[in-house]
CSV table of C-alpha atoms in Angstrom, one decimal:
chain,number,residue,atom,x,y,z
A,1,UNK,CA,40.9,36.1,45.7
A,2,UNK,CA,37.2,35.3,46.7
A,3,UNK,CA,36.6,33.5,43.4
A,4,UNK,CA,39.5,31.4,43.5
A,5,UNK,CA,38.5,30.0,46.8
A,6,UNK,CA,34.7,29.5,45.5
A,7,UNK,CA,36.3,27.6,42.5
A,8,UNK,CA,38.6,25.2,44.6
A,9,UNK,CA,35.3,24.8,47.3
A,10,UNK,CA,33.4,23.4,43.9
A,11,UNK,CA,36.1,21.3,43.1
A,12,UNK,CA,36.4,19.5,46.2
A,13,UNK,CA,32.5,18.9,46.6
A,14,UNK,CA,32.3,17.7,42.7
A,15,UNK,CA,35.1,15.2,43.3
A,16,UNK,CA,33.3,14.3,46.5
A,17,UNK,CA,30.4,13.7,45.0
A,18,UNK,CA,32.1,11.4,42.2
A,19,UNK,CA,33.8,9.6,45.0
A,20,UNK,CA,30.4,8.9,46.8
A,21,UNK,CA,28.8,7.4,43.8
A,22,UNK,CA,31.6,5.5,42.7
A,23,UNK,CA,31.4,4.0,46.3
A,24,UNK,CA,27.7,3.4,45.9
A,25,UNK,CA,27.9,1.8,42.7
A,26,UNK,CA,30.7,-0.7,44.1
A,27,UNK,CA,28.7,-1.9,46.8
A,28,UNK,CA,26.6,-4.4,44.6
A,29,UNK,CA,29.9,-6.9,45.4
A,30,UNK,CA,30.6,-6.4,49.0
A,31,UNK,CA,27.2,-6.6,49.9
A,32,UNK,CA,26.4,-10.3,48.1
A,33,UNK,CA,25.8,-13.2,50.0
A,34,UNK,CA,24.7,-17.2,49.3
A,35,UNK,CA,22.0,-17.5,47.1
A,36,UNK,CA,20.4,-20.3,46.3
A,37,UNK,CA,21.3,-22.2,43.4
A,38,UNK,CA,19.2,-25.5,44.0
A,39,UNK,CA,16.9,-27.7,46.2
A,40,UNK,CA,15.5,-31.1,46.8
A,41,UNK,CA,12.5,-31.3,46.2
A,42,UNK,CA,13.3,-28.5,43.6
A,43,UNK,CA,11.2,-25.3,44.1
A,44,UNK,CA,7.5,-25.8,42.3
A,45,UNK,CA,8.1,-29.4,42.4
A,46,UNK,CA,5.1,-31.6,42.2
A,47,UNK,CA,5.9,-35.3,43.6
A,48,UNK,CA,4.1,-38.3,44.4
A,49,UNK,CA,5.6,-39.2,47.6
A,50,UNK,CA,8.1,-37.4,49.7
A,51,UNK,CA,12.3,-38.1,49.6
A,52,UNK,CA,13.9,-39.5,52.3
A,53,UNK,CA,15.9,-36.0,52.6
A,54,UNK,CA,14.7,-32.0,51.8
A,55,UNK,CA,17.7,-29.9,51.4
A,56,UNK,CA,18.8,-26.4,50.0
A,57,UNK,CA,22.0,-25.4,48.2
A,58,UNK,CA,23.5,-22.8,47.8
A,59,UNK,CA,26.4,-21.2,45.9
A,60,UNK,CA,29.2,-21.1,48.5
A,61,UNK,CA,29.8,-22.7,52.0
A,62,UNK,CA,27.5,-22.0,54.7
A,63,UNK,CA,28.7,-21.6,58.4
A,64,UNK,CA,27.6,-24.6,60.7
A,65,UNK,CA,26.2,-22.7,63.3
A,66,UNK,CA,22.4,-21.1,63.4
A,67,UNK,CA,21.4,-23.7,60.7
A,68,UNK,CA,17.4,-24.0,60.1
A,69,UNK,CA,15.6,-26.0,57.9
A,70,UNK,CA,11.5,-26.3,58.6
A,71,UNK,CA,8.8,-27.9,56.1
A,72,UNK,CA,5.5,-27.0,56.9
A,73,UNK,CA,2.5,-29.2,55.3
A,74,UNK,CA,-0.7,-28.2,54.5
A,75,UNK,CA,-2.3,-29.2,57.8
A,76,UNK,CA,-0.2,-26.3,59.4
A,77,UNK,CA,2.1,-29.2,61.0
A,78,UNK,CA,6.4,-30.0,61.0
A,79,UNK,CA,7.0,-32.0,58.5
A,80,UNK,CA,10.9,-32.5,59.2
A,81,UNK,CA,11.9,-35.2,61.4
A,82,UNK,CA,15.9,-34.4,62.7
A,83,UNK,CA,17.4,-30.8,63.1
A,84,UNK,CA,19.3,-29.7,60.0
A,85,UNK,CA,22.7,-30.9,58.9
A,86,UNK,CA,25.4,-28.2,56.9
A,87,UNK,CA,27.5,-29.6,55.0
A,88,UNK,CA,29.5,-27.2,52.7
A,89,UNK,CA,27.2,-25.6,50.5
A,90,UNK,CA,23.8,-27.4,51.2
A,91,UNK,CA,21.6,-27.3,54.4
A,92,UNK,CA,19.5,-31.0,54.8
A,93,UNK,CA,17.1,-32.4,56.9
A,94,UNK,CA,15.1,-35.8,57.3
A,95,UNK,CA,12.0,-35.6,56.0
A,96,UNK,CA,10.4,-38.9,55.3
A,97,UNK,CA,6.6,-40.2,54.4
A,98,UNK,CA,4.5,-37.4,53.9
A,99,UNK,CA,0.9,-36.9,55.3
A,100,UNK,CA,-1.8,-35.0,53.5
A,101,UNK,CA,-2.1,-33.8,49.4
A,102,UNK,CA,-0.9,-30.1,49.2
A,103,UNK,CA,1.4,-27.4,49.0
A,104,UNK,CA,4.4,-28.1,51.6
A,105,UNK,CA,6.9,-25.0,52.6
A,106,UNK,CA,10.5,-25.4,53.1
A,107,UNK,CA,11.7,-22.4,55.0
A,108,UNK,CA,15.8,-22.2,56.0
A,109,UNK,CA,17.8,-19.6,57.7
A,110,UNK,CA,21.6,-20.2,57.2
A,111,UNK,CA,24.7,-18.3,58.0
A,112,UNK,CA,26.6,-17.6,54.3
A,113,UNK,CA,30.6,-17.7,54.4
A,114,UNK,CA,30.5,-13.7,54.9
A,115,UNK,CA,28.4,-14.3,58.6
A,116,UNK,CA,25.5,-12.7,57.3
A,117,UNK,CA,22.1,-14.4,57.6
A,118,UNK,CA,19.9,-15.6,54.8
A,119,UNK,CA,16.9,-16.7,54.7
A,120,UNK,CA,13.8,-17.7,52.4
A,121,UNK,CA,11.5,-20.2,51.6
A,122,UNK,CA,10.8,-23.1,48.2
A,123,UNK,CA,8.0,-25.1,48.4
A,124,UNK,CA,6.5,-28.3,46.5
A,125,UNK,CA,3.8,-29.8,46.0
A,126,UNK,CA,2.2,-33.1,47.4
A,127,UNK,CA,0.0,-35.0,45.2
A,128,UNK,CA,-0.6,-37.9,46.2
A,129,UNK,CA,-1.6,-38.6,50.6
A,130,UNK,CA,0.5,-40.3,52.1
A,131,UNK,CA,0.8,-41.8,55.7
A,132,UNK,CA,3.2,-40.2,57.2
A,133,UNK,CA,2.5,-38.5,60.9
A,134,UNK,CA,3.2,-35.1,61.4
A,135,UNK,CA,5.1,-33.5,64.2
A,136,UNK,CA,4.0,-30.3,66.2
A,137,UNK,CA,1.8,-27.8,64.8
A,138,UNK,CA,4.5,-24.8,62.9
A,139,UNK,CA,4.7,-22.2,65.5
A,140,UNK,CA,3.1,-18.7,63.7
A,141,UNK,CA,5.3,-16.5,64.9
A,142,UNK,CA,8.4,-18.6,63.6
A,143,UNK,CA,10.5,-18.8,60.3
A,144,UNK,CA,9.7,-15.5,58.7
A,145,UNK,CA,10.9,-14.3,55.1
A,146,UNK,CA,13.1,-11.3,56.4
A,147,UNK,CA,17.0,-11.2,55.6
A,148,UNK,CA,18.4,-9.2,58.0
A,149,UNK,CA,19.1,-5.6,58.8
A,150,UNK,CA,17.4,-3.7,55.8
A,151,UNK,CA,20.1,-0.9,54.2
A,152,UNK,CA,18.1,2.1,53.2
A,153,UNK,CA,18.4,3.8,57.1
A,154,UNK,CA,21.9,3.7,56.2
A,155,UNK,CA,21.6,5.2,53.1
A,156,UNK,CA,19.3,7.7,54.8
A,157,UNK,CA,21.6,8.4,57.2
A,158,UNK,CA,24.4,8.9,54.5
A,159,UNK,CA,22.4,11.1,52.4
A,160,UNK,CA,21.5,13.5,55.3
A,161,UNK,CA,25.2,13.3,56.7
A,162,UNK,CA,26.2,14.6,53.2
A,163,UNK,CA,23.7,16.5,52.7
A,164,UNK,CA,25.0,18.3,56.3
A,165,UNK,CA,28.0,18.8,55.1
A,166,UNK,CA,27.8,20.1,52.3
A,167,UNK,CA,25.2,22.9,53.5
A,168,UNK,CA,28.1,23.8,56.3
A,169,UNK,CA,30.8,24.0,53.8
A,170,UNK,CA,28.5,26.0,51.0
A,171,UNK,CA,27.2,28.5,53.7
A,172,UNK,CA,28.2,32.2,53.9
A,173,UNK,CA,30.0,33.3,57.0
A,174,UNK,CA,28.2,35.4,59.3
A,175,UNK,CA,30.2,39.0,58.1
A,176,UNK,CA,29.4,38.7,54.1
A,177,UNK,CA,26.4,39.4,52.8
């Protein structure tokens, strides 16, 4: 009678194995977000003289709300000259004449269709001075690369919980030796 209980105890920890790596492998789709399919200037860009506008796309809608949308020159200085503007897929801001030759950052931190944040930077690069005038110094502590909460703790914390489990429900009771 023992065996037969060991054999169905296998079974159900085999299928929930399966069913946890089934899981895991689906969640390449729930967990996508808005990437970024284009930008103006486009990223690597090397131009002569800024645009009139900078702006980011993306491949689906953005949310309105939390928009950012920074360049940074060379000089350390804001380069963007109105707060940014969503509409649909693509974040914009007013850029305008450019100051010094260089490498120039754009960094953007938008809310995709699911709520979740993303964020990043392009930049381009400046190759003729211009005489544009720069705005405050970038603040260091501000835009930063990061994309939100990271998901290894959670897979961690699902690993131990399993691995929990399955000690409990593979563990002799007290009387048998």
């Amino acid at each position: 009678m023992r065996r037969h209980t060991t054999f169905t105890s296998v079974k159900v920890i085999a299928v929930g194995l399966l069913t946890m790596l089934a899981s895991m492998l689906g969640a390449g789709t729930a967990l996508a977000h808005s990437v970024v399919i284009g930008s103006t200037p486009e990223n690597g860009a090397e131009i002569a003289s800024g645009p009139e506008r900078v702006s980011v796309t993306f491949n689906e809608a953005l949310q309105e709300s939390f928009a950012s949308l920074t360049v940074v020159g060379p000089d350390g200085n804001l380069w963007t000259k109105s707060d940014p503007v969503v509409e649909g897929p693509t974040v914009s801001a007013e850029l305008g004449e450019l100051g010094p030759a260089g490498v120039y950052t754009v960094a953007f931190r938008v809310t995709s269709a699911d709520g979740h944040p993303v964020s990043g930077t392009r930049t381009f690069t400046l190759t003729q001075e211009g005489s544009g005038t720069p705005g405050a110094a970038a603040d260091s502590s501000g835009e930063s690369g990061g994309g939100g909460v990271p998901l290894w703790p959670f897979i961690v914390a699902g690993v131990v919980v399993f691995g929990g489990g399955l000690w409990f429900a593979l563990r002799k009771p007290r009387g048998e030796n």
